[in-house]
Tab-separated table of C-alpha atoms in Angstrom:
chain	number	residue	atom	x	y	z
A	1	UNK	CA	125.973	156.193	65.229
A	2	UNK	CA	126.297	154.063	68.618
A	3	UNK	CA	129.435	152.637	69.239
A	4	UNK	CA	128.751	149.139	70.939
A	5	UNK	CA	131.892	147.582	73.136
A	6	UNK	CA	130.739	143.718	74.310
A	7	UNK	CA	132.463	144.341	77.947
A	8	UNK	CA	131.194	140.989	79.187
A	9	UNK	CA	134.581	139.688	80.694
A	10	UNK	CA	135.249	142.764	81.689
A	11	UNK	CA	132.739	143.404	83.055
A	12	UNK	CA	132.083	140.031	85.189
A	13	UNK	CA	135.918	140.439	86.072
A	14	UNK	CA	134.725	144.530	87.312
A	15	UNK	CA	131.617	143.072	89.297
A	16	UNK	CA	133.077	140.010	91.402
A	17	UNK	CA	136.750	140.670	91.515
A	18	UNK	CA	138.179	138.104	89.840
A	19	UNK	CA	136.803	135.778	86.679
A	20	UNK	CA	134.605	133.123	87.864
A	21	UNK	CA	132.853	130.055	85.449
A	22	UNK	CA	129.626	129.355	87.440
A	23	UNK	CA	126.414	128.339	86.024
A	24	UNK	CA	125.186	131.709	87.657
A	25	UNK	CA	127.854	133.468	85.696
A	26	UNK	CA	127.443	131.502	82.583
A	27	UNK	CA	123.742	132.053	82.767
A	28	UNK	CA	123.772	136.167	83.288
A	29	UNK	CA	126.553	136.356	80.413
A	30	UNK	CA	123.792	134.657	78.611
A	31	UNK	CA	121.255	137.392	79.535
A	32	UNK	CA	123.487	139.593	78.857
A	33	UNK	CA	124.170	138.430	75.420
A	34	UNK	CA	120.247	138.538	74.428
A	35	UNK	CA	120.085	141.986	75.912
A	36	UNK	CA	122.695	142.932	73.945
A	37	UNK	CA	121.723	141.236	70.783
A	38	UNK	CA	118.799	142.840	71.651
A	39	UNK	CA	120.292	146.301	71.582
A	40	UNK	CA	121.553	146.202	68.605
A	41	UNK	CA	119.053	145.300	66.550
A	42	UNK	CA	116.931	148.032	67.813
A	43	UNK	CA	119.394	150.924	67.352
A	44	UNK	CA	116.809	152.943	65.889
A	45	UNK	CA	114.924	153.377	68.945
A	46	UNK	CA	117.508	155.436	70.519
A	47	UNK	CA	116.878	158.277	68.704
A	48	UNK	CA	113.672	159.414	70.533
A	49	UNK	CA	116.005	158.775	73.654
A	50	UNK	CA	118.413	161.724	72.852
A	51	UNK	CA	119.991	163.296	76.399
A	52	UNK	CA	118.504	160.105	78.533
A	53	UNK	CA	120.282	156.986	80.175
A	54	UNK	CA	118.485	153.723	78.509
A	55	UNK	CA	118.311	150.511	80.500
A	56	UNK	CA	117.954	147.226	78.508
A	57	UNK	CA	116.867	144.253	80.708
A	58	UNK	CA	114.870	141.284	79.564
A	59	UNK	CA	115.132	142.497	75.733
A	60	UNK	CA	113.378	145.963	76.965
A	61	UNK	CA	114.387	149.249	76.697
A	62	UNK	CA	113.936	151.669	79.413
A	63	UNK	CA	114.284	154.903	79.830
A	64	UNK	CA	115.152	158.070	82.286
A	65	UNK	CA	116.500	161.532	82.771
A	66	UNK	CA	118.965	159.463	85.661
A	67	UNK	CA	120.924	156.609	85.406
A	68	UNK	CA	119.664	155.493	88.978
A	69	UNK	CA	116.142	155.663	87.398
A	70	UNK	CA	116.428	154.090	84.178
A	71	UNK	CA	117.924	151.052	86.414
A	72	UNK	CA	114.491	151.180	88.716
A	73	UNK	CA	111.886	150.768	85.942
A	74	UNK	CA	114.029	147.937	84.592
A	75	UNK	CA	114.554	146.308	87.794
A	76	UNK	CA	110.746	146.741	89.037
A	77	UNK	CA	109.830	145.062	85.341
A	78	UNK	CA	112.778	142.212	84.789
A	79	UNK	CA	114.039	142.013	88.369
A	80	UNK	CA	115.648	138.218	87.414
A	81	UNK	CA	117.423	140.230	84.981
A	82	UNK	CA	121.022	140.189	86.346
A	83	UNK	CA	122.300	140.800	82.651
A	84	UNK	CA	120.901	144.227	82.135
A	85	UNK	CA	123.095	147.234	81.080
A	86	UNK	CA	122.987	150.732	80.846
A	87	UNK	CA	124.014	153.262	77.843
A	88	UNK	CA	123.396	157.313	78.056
A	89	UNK	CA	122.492	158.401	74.119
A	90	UNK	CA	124.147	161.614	74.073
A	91	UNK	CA	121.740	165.068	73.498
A	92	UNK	CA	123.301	165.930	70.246
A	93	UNK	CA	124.878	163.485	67.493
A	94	UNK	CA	128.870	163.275	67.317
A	95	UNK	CA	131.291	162.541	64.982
A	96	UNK	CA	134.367	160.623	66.518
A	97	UNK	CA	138.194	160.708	65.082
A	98	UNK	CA	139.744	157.842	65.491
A	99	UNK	CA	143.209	158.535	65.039
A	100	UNK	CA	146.605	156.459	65.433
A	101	UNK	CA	150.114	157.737	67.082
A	102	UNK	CA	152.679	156.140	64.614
A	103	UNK	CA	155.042	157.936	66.955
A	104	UNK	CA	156.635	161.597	65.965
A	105	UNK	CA	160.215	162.201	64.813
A	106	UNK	CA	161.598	164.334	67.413
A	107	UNK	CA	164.469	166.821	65.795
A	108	UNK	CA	166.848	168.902	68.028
């Protein structure tokens, strides 16, 4: 299972410093969406991507042994794509815990 976070204002507020409504903007988060929608419907595919970083840019996955790589092939093939992201499917499937502190009852 792939945990999926939408970072979008986040991560526009990460890239320029401080939140901006441009077109530009508007249009990458818009990019960014399809990539994303993208993503998820095609979960599967991740699986033969095990221990890699995958690059999704214009509703593409690519694929590398390095970040820095993964980032190439999708820039040389969608290099409009300003919405592209990057997720590393770890080598071995995980189960996560989510847990919640209620807070502990401290006795002296």
């Amino acid at each position: 299972m792939h945990k999926v976070i939408s970072p979008s204002p986040v991560r526009r507020l990460l890239i320029s410093g401080f939140e901006s409504d441009t077109d530009a903007d508007r249009a990458r988060d818009a990019r960014y969406a399809r990539n994303l929608a993208w993503y998820k419907a095609h979960l599967d595919a991740l699986h033969a991507h095990r221990g890699e970083y995958v690059c999704i840019a214009g509703e593409e996955l690519f694929h590398a042994r390095t970040a820095r790589e993964a980032i190439a092939l999708a820039q040389s093939a969608h290099r409009e794509d300003d919405g592209r992201f990057i997720v590393y499917v770890p080598q071995h499937r995980s189960r996560y815990i989510h847990a919640v502190d209620r807070g502990m009852a401290h006795f002296h």
